[in-house]
Each structure stands twice: as structure tokens, then as C-alpha cells.
mmCIF file of C-alpha atoms in Angstrom:
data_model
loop_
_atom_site.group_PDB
_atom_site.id
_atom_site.type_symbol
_atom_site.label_atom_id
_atom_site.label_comp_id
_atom_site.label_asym_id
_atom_site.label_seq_id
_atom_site.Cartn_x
_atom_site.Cartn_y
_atom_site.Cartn_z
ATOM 1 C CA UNK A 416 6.361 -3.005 10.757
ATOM 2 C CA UNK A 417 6.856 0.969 10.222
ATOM 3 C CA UNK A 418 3.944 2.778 11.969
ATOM 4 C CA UNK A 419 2.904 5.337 9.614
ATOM 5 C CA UNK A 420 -0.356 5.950 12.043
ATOM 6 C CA UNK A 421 2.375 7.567 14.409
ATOM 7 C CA UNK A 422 2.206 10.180 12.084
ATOM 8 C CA UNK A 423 -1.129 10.448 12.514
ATOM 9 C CA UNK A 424 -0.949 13.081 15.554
ATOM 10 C CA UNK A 425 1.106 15.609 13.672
ATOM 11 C CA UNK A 426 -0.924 15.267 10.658
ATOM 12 C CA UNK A 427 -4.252 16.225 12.653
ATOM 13 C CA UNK A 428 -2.706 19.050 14.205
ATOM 14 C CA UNK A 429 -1.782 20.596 11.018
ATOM 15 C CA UNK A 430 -5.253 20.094 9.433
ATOM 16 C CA UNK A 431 -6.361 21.058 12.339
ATOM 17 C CA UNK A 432 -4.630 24.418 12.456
ATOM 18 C CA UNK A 433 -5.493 24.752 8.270
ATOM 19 C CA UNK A 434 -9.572 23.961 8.995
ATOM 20 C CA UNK A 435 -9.690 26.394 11.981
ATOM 21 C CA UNK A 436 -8.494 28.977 9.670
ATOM 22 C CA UNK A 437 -9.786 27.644 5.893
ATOM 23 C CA UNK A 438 -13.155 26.616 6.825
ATOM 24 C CA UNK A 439 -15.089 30.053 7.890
ATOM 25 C CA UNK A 440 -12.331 31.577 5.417
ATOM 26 C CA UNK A 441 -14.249 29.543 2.216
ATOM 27 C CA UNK A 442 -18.116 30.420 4.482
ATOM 28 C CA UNK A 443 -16.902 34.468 4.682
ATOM 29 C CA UNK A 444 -13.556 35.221 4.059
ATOM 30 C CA UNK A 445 -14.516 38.571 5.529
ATOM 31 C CA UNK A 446 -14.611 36.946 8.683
ATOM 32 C CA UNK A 447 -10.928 35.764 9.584
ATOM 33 C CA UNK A 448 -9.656 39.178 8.001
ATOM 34 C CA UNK A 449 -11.681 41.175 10.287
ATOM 35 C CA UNK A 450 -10.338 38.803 13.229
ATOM 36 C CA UNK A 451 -6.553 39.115 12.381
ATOM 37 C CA UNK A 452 -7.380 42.585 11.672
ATOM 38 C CA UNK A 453 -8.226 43.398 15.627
ATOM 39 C CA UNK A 454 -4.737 42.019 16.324
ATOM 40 C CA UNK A 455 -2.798 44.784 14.550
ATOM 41 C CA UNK A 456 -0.793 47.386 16.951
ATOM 42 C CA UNK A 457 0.549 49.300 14.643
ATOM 43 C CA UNK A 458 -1.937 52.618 14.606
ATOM 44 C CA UNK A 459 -3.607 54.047 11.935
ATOM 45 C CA UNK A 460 -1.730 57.603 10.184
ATOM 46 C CA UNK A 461 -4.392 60.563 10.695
ATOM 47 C CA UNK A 462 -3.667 61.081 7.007
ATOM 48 C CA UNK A 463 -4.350 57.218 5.578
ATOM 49 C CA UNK A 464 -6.402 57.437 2.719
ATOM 50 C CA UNK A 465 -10.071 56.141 2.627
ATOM 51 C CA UNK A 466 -8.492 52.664 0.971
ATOM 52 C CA UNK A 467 -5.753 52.690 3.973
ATOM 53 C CA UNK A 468 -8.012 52.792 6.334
ATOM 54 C CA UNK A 469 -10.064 50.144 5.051
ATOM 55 C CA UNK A 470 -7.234 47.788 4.668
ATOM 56 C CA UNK A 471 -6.049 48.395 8.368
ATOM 57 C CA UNK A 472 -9.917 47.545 9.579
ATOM 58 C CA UNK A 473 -8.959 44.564 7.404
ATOM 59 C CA UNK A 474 -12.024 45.134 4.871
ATOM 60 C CA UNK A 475 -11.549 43.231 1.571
ATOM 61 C CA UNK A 476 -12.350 44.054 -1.771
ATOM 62 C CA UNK A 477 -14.348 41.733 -4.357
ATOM 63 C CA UNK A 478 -10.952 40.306 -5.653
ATOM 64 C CA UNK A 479 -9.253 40.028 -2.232
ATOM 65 C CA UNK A 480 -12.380 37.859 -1.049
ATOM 66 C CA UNK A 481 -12.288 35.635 -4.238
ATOM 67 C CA UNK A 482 -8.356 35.438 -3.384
ATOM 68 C CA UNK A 483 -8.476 34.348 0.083
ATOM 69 C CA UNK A 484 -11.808 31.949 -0.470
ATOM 70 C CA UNK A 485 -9.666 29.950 -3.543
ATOM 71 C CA UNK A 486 -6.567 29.986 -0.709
ATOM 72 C CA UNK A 487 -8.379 28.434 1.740
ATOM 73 C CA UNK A 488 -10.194 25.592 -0.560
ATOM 74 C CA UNK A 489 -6.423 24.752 -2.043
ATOM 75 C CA UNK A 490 -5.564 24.766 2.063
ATOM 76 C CA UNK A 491 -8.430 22.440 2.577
ATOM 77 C CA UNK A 492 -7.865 20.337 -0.634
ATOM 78 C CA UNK A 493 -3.917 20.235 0.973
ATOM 79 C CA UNK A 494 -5.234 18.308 4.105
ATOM 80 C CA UNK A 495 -7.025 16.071 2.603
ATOM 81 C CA UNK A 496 -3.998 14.872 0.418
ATOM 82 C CA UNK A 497 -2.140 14.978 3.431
ATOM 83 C CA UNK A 498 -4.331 12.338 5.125
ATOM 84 C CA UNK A 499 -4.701 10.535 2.447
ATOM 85 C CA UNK A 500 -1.159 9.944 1.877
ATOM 86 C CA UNK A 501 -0.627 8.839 5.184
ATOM 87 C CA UNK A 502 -3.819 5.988 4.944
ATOM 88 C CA UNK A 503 -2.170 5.312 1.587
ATOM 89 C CA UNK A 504 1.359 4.521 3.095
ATOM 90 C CA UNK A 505 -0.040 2.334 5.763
ATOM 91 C CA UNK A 506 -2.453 0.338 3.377
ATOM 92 C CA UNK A 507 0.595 -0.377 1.360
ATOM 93 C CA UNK A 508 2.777 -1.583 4.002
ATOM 94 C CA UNK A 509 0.062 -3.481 6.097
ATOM 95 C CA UNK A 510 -0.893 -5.028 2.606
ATOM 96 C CA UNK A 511 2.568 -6.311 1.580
ATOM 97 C CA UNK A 512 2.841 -7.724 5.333
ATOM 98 C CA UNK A 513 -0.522 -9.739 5.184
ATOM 99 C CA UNK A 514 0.645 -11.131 1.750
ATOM 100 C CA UNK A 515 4.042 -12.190 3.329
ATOM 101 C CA UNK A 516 2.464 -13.456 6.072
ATOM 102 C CA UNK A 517 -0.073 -15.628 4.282
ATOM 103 C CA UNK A 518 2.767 -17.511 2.332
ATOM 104 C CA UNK A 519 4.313 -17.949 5.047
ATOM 105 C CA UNK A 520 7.254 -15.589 6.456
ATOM 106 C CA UNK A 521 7.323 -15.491 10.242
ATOM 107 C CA UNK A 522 7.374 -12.117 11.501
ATOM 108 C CA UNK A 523 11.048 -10.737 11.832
ATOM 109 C CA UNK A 524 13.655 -7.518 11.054
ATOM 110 C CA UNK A 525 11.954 -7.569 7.605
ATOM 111 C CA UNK A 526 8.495 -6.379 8.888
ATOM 112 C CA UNK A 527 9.791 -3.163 9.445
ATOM 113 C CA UNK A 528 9.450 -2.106 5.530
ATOM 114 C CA UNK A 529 7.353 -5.161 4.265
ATOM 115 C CA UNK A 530 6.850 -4.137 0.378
ATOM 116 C CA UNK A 531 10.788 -3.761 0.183
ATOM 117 C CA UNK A 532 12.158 -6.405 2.804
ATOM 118 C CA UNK A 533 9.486 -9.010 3.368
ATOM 119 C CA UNK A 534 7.827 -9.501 0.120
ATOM 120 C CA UNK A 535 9.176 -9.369 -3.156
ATOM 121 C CA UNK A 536 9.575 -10.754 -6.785
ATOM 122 C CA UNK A 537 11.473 -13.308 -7.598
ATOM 123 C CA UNK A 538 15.191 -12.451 -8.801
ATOM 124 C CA UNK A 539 17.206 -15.826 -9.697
ATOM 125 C CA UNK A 540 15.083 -18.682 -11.236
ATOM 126 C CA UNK A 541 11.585 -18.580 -12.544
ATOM 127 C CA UNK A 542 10.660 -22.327 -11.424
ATOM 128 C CA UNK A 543 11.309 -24.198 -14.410
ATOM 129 C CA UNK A 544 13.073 -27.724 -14.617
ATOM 130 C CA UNK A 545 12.326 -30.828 -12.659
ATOM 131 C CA UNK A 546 13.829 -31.370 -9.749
ATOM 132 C CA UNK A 547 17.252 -33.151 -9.101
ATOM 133 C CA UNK A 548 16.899 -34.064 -5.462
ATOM 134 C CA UNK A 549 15.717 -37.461 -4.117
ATOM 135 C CA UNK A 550 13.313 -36.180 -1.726
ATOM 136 C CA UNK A 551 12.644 -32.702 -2.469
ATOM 137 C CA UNK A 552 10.412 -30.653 -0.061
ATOM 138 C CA UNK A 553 6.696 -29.521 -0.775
ATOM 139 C CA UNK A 554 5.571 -26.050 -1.386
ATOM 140 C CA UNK A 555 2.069 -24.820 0.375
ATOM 141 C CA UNK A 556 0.533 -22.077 -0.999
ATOM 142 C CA UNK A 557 -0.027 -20.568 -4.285
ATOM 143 C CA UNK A 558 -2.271 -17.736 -5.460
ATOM 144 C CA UNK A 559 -4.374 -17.472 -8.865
ATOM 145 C CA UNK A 560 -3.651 -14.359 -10.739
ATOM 146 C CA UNK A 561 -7.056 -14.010 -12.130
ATOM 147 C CA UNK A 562 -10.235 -11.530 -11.905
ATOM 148 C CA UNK A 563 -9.737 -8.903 -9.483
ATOM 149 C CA UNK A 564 -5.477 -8.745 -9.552
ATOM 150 C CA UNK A 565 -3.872 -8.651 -6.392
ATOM 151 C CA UNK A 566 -2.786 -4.992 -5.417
ATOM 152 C CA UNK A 567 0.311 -6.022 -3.357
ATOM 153 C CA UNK A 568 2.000 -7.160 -6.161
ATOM 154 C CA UNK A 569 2.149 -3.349 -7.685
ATOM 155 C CA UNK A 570 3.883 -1.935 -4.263
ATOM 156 C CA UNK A 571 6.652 -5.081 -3.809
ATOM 157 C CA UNK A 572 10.387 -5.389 -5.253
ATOM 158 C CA UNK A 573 10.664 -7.006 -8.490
ATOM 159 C CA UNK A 574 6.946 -7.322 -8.877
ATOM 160 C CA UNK A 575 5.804 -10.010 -11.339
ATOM 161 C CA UNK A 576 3.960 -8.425 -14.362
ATOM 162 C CA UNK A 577 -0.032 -9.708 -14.187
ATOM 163 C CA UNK A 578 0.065 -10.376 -17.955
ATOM 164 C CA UNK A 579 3.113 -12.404 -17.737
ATOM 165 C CA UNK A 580 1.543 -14.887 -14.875
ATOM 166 C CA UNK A 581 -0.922 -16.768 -14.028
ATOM 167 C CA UNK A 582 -0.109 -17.942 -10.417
ATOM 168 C CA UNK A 583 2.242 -16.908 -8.033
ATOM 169 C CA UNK A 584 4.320 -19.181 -5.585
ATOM 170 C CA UNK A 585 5.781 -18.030 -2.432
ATOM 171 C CA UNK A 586 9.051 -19.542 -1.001
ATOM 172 C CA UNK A 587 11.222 -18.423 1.486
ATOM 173 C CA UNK A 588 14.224 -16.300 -0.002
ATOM 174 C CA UNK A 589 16.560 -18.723 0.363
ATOM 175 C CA UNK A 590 14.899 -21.400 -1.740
ATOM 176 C CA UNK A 591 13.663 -19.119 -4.400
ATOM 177 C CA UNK A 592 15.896 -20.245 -6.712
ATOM 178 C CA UNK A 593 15.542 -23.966 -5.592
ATOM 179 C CA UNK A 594 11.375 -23.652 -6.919
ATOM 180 C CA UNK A 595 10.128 -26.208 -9.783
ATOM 181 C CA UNK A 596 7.142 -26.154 -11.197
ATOM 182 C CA UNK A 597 6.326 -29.230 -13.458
ATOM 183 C CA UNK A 598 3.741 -28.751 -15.886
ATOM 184 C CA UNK A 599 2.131 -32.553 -16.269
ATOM 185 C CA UNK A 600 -1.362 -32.986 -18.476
ATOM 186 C CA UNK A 601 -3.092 -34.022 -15.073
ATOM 187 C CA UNK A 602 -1.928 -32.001 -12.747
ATOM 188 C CA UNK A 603 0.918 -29.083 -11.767
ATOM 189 C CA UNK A 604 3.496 -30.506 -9.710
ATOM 190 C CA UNK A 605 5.427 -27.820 -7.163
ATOM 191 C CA UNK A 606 8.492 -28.376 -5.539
ATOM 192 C CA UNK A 607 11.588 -27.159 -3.737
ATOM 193 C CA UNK A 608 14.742 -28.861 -5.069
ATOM 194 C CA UNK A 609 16.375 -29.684 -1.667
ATOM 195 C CA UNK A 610 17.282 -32.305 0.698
ATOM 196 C CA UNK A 611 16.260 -30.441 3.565
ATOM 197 C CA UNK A 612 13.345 -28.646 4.678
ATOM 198 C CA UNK A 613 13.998 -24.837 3.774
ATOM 199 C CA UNK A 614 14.171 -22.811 7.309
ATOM 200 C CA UNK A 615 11.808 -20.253 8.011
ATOM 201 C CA UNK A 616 12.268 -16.808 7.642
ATOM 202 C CA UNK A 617 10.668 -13.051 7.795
ATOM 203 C CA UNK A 618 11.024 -12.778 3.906
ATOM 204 C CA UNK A 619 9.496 -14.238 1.242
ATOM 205 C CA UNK A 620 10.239 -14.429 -2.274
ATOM 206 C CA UNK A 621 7.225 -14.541 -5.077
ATOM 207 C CA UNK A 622 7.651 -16.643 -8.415
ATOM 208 C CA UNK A 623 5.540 -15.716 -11.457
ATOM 209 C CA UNK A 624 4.500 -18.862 -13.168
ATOM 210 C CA UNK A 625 2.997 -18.535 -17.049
ATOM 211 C CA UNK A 626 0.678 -21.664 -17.390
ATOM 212 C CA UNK A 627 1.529 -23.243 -21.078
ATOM 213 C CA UNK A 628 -1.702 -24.335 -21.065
ATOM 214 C CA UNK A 629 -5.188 -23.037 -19.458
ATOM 215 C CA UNK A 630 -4.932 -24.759 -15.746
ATOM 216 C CA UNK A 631 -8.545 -26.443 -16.274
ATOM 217 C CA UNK A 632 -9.449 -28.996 -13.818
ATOM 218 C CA UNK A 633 -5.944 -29.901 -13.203
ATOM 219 C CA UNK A 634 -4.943 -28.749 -9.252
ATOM 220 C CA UNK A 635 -1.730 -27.639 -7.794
ATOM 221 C CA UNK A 636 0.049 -30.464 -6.035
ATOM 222 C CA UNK A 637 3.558 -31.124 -4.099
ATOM 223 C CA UNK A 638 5.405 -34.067 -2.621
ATOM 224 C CA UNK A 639 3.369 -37.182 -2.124
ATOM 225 C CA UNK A 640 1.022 -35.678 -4.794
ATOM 226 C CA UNK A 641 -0.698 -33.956 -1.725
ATOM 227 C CA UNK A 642 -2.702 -30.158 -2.924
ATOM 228 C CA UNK A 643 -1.186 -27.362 -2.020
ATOM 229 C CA UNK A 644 -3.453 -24.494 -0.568
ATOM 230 C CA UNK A 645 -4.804 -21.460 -2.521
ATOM 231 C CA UNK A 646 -4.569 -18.467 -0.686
ATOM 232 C CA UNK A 647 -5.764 -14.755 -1.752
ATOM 233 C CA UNK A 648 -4.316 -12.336 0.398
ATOM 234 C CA UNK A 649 -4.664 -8.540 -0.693
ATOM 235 C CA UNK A 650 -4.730 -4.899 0.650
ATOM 236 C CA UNK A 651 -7.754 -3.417 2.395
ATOM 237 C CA UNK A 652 -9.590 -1.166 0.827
ATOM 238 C CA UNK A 653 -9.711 2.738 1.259
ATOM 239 C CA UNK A 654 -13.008 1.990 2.524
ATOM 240 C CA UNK A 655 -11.599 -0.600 5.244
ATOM 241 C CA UNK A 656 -8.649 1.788 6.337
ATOM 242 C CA UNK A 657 -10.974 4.673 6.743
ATOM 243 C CA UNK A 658 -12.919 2.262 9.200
ATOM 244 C CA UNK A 659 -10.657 0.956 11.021
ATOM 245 C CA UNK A 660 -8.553 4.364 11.380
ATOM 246 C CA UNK A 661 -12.269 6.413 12.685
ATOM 247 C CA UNK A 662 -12.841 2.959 14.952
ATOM 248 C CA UNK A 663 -9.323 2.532 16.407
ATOM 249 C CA UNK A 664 -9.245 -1.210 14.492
#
């Protein structure tokens, strides 16, 4: 999967560099111009006016200070984004590789951008129809799209629309298309229409499925009849990022 903490480094140098300077700037901004000011070489003319001479000792006026104190918050407010863009990245990604992972893609090629390569919407069939096969395989997991929504599903390819489904099933890309999803008065019935057991992969594709009636008491089944397994995978939350970024985790 892309690192995005290998940004990390960089990024703390440069807010490092902007706090050094934007933090006793916003306290006194009197402060850093009176310190920059003792680097000058270029000498003062015996003729500089009173207002020359108080610009070389690097003394600000009432509007310069107001100036350089709103600089130094926008510098400030600048490295925060910058941080926060970076967590942001990585939540996406590591959240679009758990979701993968917890339908069922092995880890592969695809990791390396999961909410483009490894996860995504489905593109050719939407799982209805029965299937045709004499022994079609079983599907495993499925996840509810109820309550709290699932934030992966915003960041993937494709994405399936949370007022348009109710459940989402995840198959391997090359059997997307091959997913039916029988709507009995007992029960939901989930298969893959092939002979053969679909091979794994590092990808998986994710089929919206509108319920034509509310789901009840009735459970999600496969082959055999046997239940299929409910899963929840999501994104961490800022709060979880933040922790595990200040722990090392």
C-alpha cells in the first residue's frame, strides 16, 4: 500500500521551520523583527530619516505588527492543513484496504492504491437473475448499509450510492458480473454463477443490492442454504489516526 506517513518527515520539517518562526511571531511580532533585524549588513546612511532608522533597527509600527501577527496565524493555520491532509490521505487508503481485505482480496499489486485498484463499485451486473449453473459457488460476506454508513464507500471507484442500497456484496473482480442475488420470502439467496470456484485475487469488486422488500428476519444465505457472514469494516477515525500516528501504531 502507498505510504503516505513517508511523507511525514518532510511535512514536520516544514511546520517545523513555519512554528519556529510563526509562533513567538503571533506572542510579539516585535520579537522575530528585531532578530532578523541584527542580521542586516548593510549600514545605516548618516542622513536616514527618524522612520529609516527605525525600520533598519527593525521596529514596527501598529499596522506592521497587526500584518505580521495575521501572517503568522495563516502560516500556522497552513501547517495544520498540511498535516491534516497527509492523516487524511492515509485514513483513506488504509480504510479502502481494510474493507478489501475483509471481503476477501489477498494482498497483491493492487494494495499499492487500494480506493482505486483494490476496492471498487461494481461496473457490469448488479446481481440480479438466478443462476444458470448446476453447482454454482457460495458468496461469504456481505455488509448492511444501515445506521452509521460506511465511509469507504465515498473514497472507492464506482462507489454505490447509500440511498440506492441496502447491502453490499463483495466478489472478486472477475466474478462480479457472475453475482445473483435471489430475493425468496424466507430468505436472500447469494450466489456466484460458475462451475468453478472463483480464484483469489488482490481486488475486489462491491455490488449494491436494493432490497424489494424490508430484509426482516429473513438472513443472507449461499450454497447448501449455509449463512453467509456480516462483516462491517470501515475507516478509523481522525481520533484513531491521531493515536496511532503520536504512538507509532
Amino acid at each position: 500500500m502507498r505510504n503516505y506517513w513517508s511523507l511525514l518527515p518532510a511535512v514536520v520539517v516544514i511546520v517545523g521551520l513555519i512554528l519556529v518562526y510563526a509562533v513567538p511571531t503571533i506572542i510579539n511580532p516585535q520579537w522575530t523583527s528585531s532578530i532578523t533585524a541584527l542580521f542586516r549588513t548593510a549600514p545605516v546612511p548618516d542622513d536616514a530619516t527618524p522612520e529609516e532608522a527605525r525600520r533598519a533597527a527593525g521596529i514596527l509600527g501598529p499596522q506592521q505588527l497587526k500584518s505580521r501577527r495575521m501572517l503568522a496565524i495563516a502560516m500556522v493555520v497552513g501547517a495544520v492543513a498540511l498535516i491534516g491532509f497527509n492523516i487524511s490521505l492515509n485514513r483513506e487508503a488504509v480504510g479502502c484496504y481494510k474493507a478489501a481485505r475483509a471481503f476477501g482480496a489477498i494482498d497483491g499489486p493492487d494494495d499499492k492504491d487500494p480506493c482505486i485498484d483494490k476496492i471498487y463499485g461494481t461496473f457490469i451486473g448488479d446481481g440480479s437473475g438466478t443462476p444458470d449453473e448446476e453447482n454454482p459457488q457460495p458468496a461469504q460476506y456481505y455488509q448492511l448499509i444501515k445506521g452509521k454508513k460506511p465511509k469507504y464507500l465515498k473514497w472507492i471507484q464506482n462507489a454505490p450510492k447509500y440511498d440506492e442500497a441496502d447491502l453490499v456484496i463483495g466478489t472478486v473482480g472477475k466474478c462480479a458480473s457472475d453475482l445473483k442475488v435471489e430475493q425468496l420470502e424466507d430468505k436472500i439467496r447469494v450466489t456466484i454463477d460458475v462451475d468453478v470456484p472463483c480464484p483469489e485475487d488482490s481486488n475486489m469488486s462491491m455490488t449494491p443490492i436494493k432490497l424489494k422488500e424490508p430484509l426482516g428476519d429473513r438472513k443472507l444465505v449461499t450454497v447448501d442454504d449455509k449463512p453467509m457472514t456480516e462483516i462491517n469494516p470501515d475507516m478509523d477515525s481522525w481520533f484513531t489516526v491521531l493515536k496511532k500516528l503520536a504512538t507509532g501504531g
